Amino acid sequence: MDKDISESLKIIRYNVEEAKAKYRKPEDIVRIMAVTKTVPYGRVNEAVKEGITLLGENRVQEYLEKKDFYDKNAEINFIGHLQSNKIKYIIDSVTMIHSVDSEKLASEIDRLAAKAGRQMDILLEINIGGEDSKSGVSPEAAEELLYKTMEMKNIKVRGLMTIPPIGESEKAFDRMRMLFDDLKAKDPDMDTLSMGMSADYALGVKYGSNIVRIGSGIFGSRK
């Protein structure tokens, strides 16, 4: 059964504001990203009409099939695992790539961004739990990857992204906040921590996230 998007967003916004009031500064901004995987573009546009200004895409092919139908009032980030040979299809239409986990991938984004005459904002994806099933660079290797990406002229490292191990969100988010603070000391321009999804976004806010990525919490379970 489809969720009522308006009612879902009221609950999510209330929970985000409650977490902010408890743990964050009043001026902190937390953006709610609607994750659009398997969601028809009509439903996505309903969320945009309810004030969502940020969409998260997981799959290049699905994005290409839907992007021309999206409400132009929302910007689009790519958040899924990205193969180097697919970058060319999204380089001119997304505003940030959340899932950069290797120097090779960053270099290809840099090359294609130069070709497109733009600078691409990126987040370094951290495999905070060291899980074989997840992509992302290890926390221990993140600093080296940061330094390598900082040397590239056509990408800008805005911060970090993670997906925590199931049942370990609080511990993982606490580690991510510490890692973010440590790396921000090396690159003061970093301003974005993307963590927290439908089941744990309030915890994400508690530990410093300023983008929470919510799919089923807005649209209902995937069909």
C-alpha positions as a LaTeX table, in Angstrom:
\begin{tabular}{lrrr}
\hline
Residue & $x$ (\AA) & $y$ (\AA) & $z$ (\AA) \\
\hline
Met1 & 0.00 & 0.00 & 0.00 \\
Asp2 & 1.35 & 3.44 & $-0.95$ \\
Lys3 & 2.16 & 5.77 & 1.90 \\
Asp4 & 0.61 & 9.22 & 2.15 \\
Ile5 & 3.66 & 11.30 & 1.24 \\
Ser6 & 2.43 & 14.46 & 2.95 \\
Glu7 & 1.77 & 12.68 & 6.25 \\
Ser8 & 5.06 & 10.78 & 6.06 \\
Leu9 & 7.01 & 13.99 & 5.56 \\
Lys10 & 5.27 & 15.67 & 8.49 \\
Ile11 & 6.45 & 12.84 & 10.77 \\
Ile12 & 9.99 & 12.86 & 9.36 \\
Arg13 & 10.32 & 16.63 & 9.66 \\
Tyr14 & 9.03 & 16.52 & 13.24 \\
Asn15 & 11.57 & 13.82 & 14.17 \\
Val16 & 14.42 & 15.69 & 12.48 \\
Glu17 & 13.54 & 18.91 & 14.30 \\
Glu18 & 13.21 & 17.07 & 17.62 \\
Ala19 & 16.68 & 15.51 & 17.19 \\
Lys20 & 18.10 & 18.90 & 16.20 \\
Ala21 & 16.58 & 20.54 & 19.27 \\
Lys22 & 18.18 & 17.92 & 21.55 \\
Tyr23 & 21.60 & 17.54 & 19.98 \\
Arg24 & 22.41 & 20.26 & 17.47 \\
Lys25 & 22.71 & 24.02 & 17.11 \\
Pro26 & 19.54 & 25.89 & 16.08 \\
Glu27 & 21.23 & 27.20 & 12.93 \\
Asp28 & 22.27 & 23.72 & 11.70 \\
Ile29 & 20.61 & 22.72 & 8.45 \\
Val30 & 19.60 & 19.10 & 7.87 \\
Arg31 & 18.34 & 18.30 & 4.38 \\
Ile32 & 15.87 & 15.48 & 3.79 \\
Met33 & 16.76 & 13.59 & 0.63 \\
Ala34 & 14.04 & 11.52 & $-1.03$ \\
Val35 & 15.62 & 8.29 & $-2.28$ \\
Thr36 & 13.85 & 7.40 & $-5.51$ \\
Lys37 & 14.92 & 3.79 & $-6.18$ \\
Thr38 & 11.98 & 1.93 & $-7.81$ \\
Val39 & 9.64 & 4.90 & $-7.15$ \\
Pro40 & 7.64 & 6.11 & $-10.20$ \\
Tyr41 & 8.46 & 9.69 & $-11.17$ \\
Gly42 & 4.89 & 10.80 & $-10.45$ \\
Arg43 & 5.27 & 9.83 & $-6.79$ \\
Val44 & 8.67 & 11.51 & $-6.66$ \\
Asn45 & 7.14 & 14.72 & $-7.99$ \\
Glu46 & 4.50 & 14.55 & $-5.25$ \\
Ala47 & 7.32 & 14.69 & $-2.71$ \\
Val48 & 8.84 & 17.69 & $-4.50$ \\
Lys49 & 5.48 & 19.46 & $-4.32$ \\
Glu50 & 5.55 & 18.79 & $-0.56$ \\
Gly51 & 8.82 & 20.71 & $-0.28$ \\
Ile52 & 11.49 & 18.09 & $-0.96$ \\
Thr53 & 14.34 & 19.79 & $-2.85$ \\
Leu54 & 16.87 & 16.94 & $-2.99$ \\
Leu55 & 16.54 & 13.56 & $-4.73$ \\
Gly56 & 18.89 & 10.60 & $-4.39$ \\
Glu57 & 19.45 & 8.21 & $-7.29$ \\
Asn58 & 20.90 & 4.70 & $-6.87$ \\
Arg59 & 20.98 & 3.29 & $-10.39$ \\
Val60 & 22.20 & 5.02 & $-13.52$ \\
Gln61 & 19.82 & 3.28 & $-15.93$ \\
Glu62 & 16.75 & 3.94 & $-13.81$ \\
Tyr63 & 17.80 & 7.57 & $-13.39$ \\
Leu64 & 18.18 & 8.04 & $-17.15$ \\
Glu65 & 14.68 & 6.66 & $-17.71$ \\
Lys66 & 13.09 & 9.04 & $-15.18$ \\
Lys67 & 15.18 & 12.22 & $-15.09$ \\
Asp68 & 13.39 & 14.12 & $-17.86$ \\
Phe69 & 10.08 & 13.70 & $-16.02$ \\
Tyr70 & 11.23 & 14.98 & $-12.65$ \\
Asp71 & 10.05 & 18.31 & $-11.28$ \\
Lys72 & 12.86 & 20.76 & $-12.06$ \\
Asn73 & 12.57 & 22.33 & $-8.59$ \\
Ala74 & 14.61 & 19.48 & $-7.09$ \\
Glu75 & 18.32 & 18.88 & $-7.45$ \\
Ile76 & 19.64 & 15.36 & $-7.90$ \\
Asn77 & 22.50 & 13.59 & $-6.17$ \\
Phe78 & 23.84 & 10.17 & $-7.17$ \\
Ile79 & 24.15 & 7.96 & $-4.08$ \\
Gly80 & 24.53 & 4.41 & $-5.41$ \\
His81 & 27.58 & 2.35 & $-6.32$ \\
Leu82 & 29.01 & 3.91 & $-9.48$ \\
Gln83 & 31.05 & 2.21 & $-12.17$ \\
Ser84 & 33.62 & 4.32 & $-14.01$ \\
Asn85 & 32.05 & 3.61 & $-17.39$ \\
Lys86 & 28.69 & 5.02 & $-16.23$ \\
Ile87 & 29.95 & 8.42 & $-15.03$ \\
Lys88 & 29.57 & 9.99 & $-18.47$ \\
Tyr89 & 25.80 & 9.48 & $-18.33$ \\
Ile90 & 25.30 & 11.52 & $-15.15$ \\
Ile91 & 28.17 & 14.03 & $-15.12$ \\
Asp92 & 26.14 & 16.87 & $-16.60$ \\
Ser93 & 22.94 & 16.51 & $-14.58$ \\
Val94 & 23.67 & 15.61 & $-10.94$ \\
Thr95 & 24.96 & 18.11 & $-8.40$ \\
Met96 & 26.85 & 15.69 & $-6.15$ \\
Ile97 & 28.14 & 12.10 & $-6.17$ \\
His98 & 28.03 & 10.50 & $-2.70$ \\
Ser99 & 29.71 & 7.19 & $-3.45$ \\
Val100 & 33.37 & 7.90 & $-4.31$ \\
Asp101 & 35.47 & 5.13 & $-2.80$ \\
Ser102 & 38.67 & 4.95 & $-4.86$ \\
Glu103 & 41.28 & 7.13 & $-6.52$ \\
Lys104 & 40.43 & 5.50 & $-9.86$ \\
Leu105 & 36.76 & 6.52 & $-9.64$ \\
Ala106 & 37.66 & 10.03 & $-8.47$ \\
Ser107 & 40.14 & 10.45 & $-11.33$ \\
Glu108 & 37.54 & 9.50 & $-13.93$ \\
Ile109 & 34.98 & 11.89 & $-12.42$ \\
Asp110 & 37.65 & 14.59 & $-12.50$ \\
Arg111 & 38.47 & 13.88 & $-16.16$ \\
Leu112 & 34.85 & 13.88 & $-17.29$ \\
Ala113 & 33.97 & 16.95 & $-15.21$ \\
Ala114 & 36.79 & 18.82 & $-16.98$ \\
Lys115 & 35.41 & 17.66 & $-20.31$ \\
Ala116 & 31.94 & 18.90 & $-19.31$ \\
Gly117 & 33.36 & 22.24 & $-18.18$ \\
Arg118 & 32.25 & 21.93 & $-14.58$ \\
Gln119 & 33.38 & 21.10 & $-11.08$ \\
Met120 & 31.70 & 18.08 & $-9.46$ \\
Asp121 & 31.01 & 17.97 & $-5.75$ \\
Ile122 & 31.70 & 14.56 & $-4.22$ \\
Leu123 & 31.52 & 12.72 & $-0.92$ \\
Leu124 & 33.94 & 9.98 & 0.05 \\
Glu125 & 32.01 & 6.81 & 0.90 \\
Ile126 & 33.30 & 5.21 & 4.10 \\
Asn127 & 32.79 & 1.51 & 4.86 \\
Ile128 & 32.59 & 2.26 & 8.56 \\
Gly129 & 31.83 & $-1.33$ & 9.59 \\
Gly130 & 34.42 & $-3.01$ & 7.36 \\
Glu131 & 31.71 & $-5.12$ & 5.72 \\
Asp132 & 32.59 & $-7.22$ & 2.67 \\
Ser133 & 29.04 & $-6.72$ & 1.36 \\
Lys134 & 29.37 & $-2.93$ & 1.21 \\
Ser135 & 31.46 & $-0.64$ & $-0.94$ \\
Gly136 & 33.41 & 2.26 & 0.53 \\
Val137 & 36.94 & 3.03 & 1.60 \\
Ser138 & 38.07 & 1.93 & 5.07 \\
Pro139 & 38.26 & 4.61 & 7.75 \\
Glu140 & 42.01 & 4.01 & 7.93 \\
Ala141 & 42.45 & 4.70 & 4.19 \\
Ala142 & 40.15 & 7.73 & 4.07 \\
Glu143 & 42.83 & 10.31 & 4.78 \\
Glu144 & 45.03 & 9.13 & 1.91 \\
Leu145 & 42.07 & 9.17 & $-0.49$ \\
Leu146 & 41.15 & 12.66 & 0.70 \\
Tyr147 & 44.64 & 13.97 & $-0.06$ \\
Lys148 & 44.61 & 12.40 & $-3.53$ \\
Thr149 & 41.19 & 13.86 & $-4.38$ \\
Met150 & 42.14 & 17.30 & $-3.05$ \\
Glu151 & 44.80 & 17.44 & $-5.77$ \\
Met152 & 42.21 & 17.03 & $-8.54$ \\
Lys153 & 41.10 & 20.30 & $-10.10$ \\
Asn154 & 37.58 & 19.44 & $-11.29$ \\
Ile155 & 36.16 & 17.77 & $-8.22$ \\
Lys156 & 35.53 & 19.21 & $-4.77$ \\
Val157 & 35.38 & 16.99 & $-1.71$ \\
Arg158 & 32.39 & 18.21 & 0.29 \\
Gly159 & 32.50 & 15.52 & 2.97 \\
Leu160 & 31.69 & 11.91 & 3.82 \\
Met161 & 28.90 & 9.35 & 3.39 \\
Thr162 & 28.26 & 5.99 & 5.03 \\
Ile163 & 25.78 & 3.13 & 5.42 \\
Pro164 & 26.23 & 1.54 & 8.87 \\
Pro165 & 26.06 & $-2.17$ & 9.70 \\
Ile166 & 22.55 & $-3.27$ & 10.62 \\
Gly167 & 21.90 & $-2.72$ & 14.31 \\
Glu168 & 25.08 & $-0.70$ & 14.85 \\
Ser169 & 24.00 & 2.76 & 13.71 \\
Glu170 & 24.78 & 4.63 & 16.92 \\
Lys171 & 28.32 & 3.28 & 17.24 \\
Ala172 & 28.97 & 3.72 & 13.52 \\
Phe173 & 27.65 & 7.29 & 13.41 \\
Asp174 & 29.73 & 8.24 & 16.44 \\
Arg175 & 32.85 & 6.92 & 14.66 \\
Met176 & 31.86 & 8.78 & 11.50 \\
Arg177 & 31.51 & 12.06 & 13.36 \\
Met178 & 35.00 & 11.65 & 14.79 \\
Leu179 & 36.42 & 10.73 & 11.38 \\
Phe180 & 34.67 & 13.72 & 9.79 \\
Asp181 & 36.08 & 16.10 & 12.40 \\
Asp182 & 39.56 & 14.65 & 11.91 \\
Leu183 & 39.45 & 14.97 & 8.11 \\
Lys184 & 37.87 & 18.42 & 8.23 \\
Ala185 & 40.99 & 19.56 & 10.08 \\
Lys186 & 42.92 & 18.58 & 6.93 \\
Asp187 & 40.34 & 20.05 & 4.52 \\
Pro188 & 38.38 & 22.89 & 6.17 \\
Asp189 & 36.12 & 23.18 & 3.10 \\
Met190 & 34.39 & 19.91 & 4.02 \\
Asp191 & 30.84 & 20.70 & 5.14 \\
Thr192 & 28.69 & 17.62 & 4.45 \\
Leu193 & 28.07 & 14.42 & 6.39 \\
Ser194 & 25.52 & 12.16 & 4.70 \\
Met195 & 24.27 & 9.42 & 7.02 \\
Gly196 & 20.97 & 8.14 & 8.30 \\
Met197 & 18.20 & 6.41 & 6.37 \\
Ser198 & 14.55 & 5.54 & 7.03 \\
Ala199 & 15.29 & 3.42 & 10.12 \\
Asp200 & 17.95 & 5.56 & 11.77 \\
Tyr201 & 17.80 & 9.13 & 10.44 \\
Ala202 & 17.17 & 10.67 & 13.87 \\
Leu203 & 20.41 & 9.05 & 15.08 \\
Gly204 & 22.14 & 10.43 & 12.02 \\
Val205 & 21.01 & 13.92 & 13.00 \\
Lys206 & 22.19 & 13.34 & 16.56 \\
Tyr207 & 25.71 & 12.58 & 15.35 \\
Gly208 & 26.07 & 15.46 & 12.91 \\
Ser209 & 24.48 & 14.39 & 9.65 \\
Asn210 & 23.25 & 17.20 & 7.44 \\
Ile211 & 21.78 & 14.98 & 4.72 \\
Val212 & 19.46 & 12.11 & 5.67 \\
Arg213 & 18.59 & 9.72 & 2.83 \\
Ile214 & 15.01 & 8.47 & 3.15 \\
Gly215 & 13.18 & 6.19 & 0.73 \\
Ser216 & 10.63 & 3.84 & 2.33 \\
Gly217 & 9.99 & 6.33 & 5.12 \\
Ile218 & 8.56 & 8.70 & 2.52 \\
Phe219 & 7.21 & 6.43 & $-0.22$ \\
Gly220 & 6.51 & 3.12 & 1.53 \\
Ser221 & 8.26 & $-0.21$ & 1.04 \\
Arg222 & 9.65 & $-1.00$ & $-2.40$ \\
Lys223 & 7.54 & $-3.12$ & $-4.71$ \\
\hline
\end{tabular}
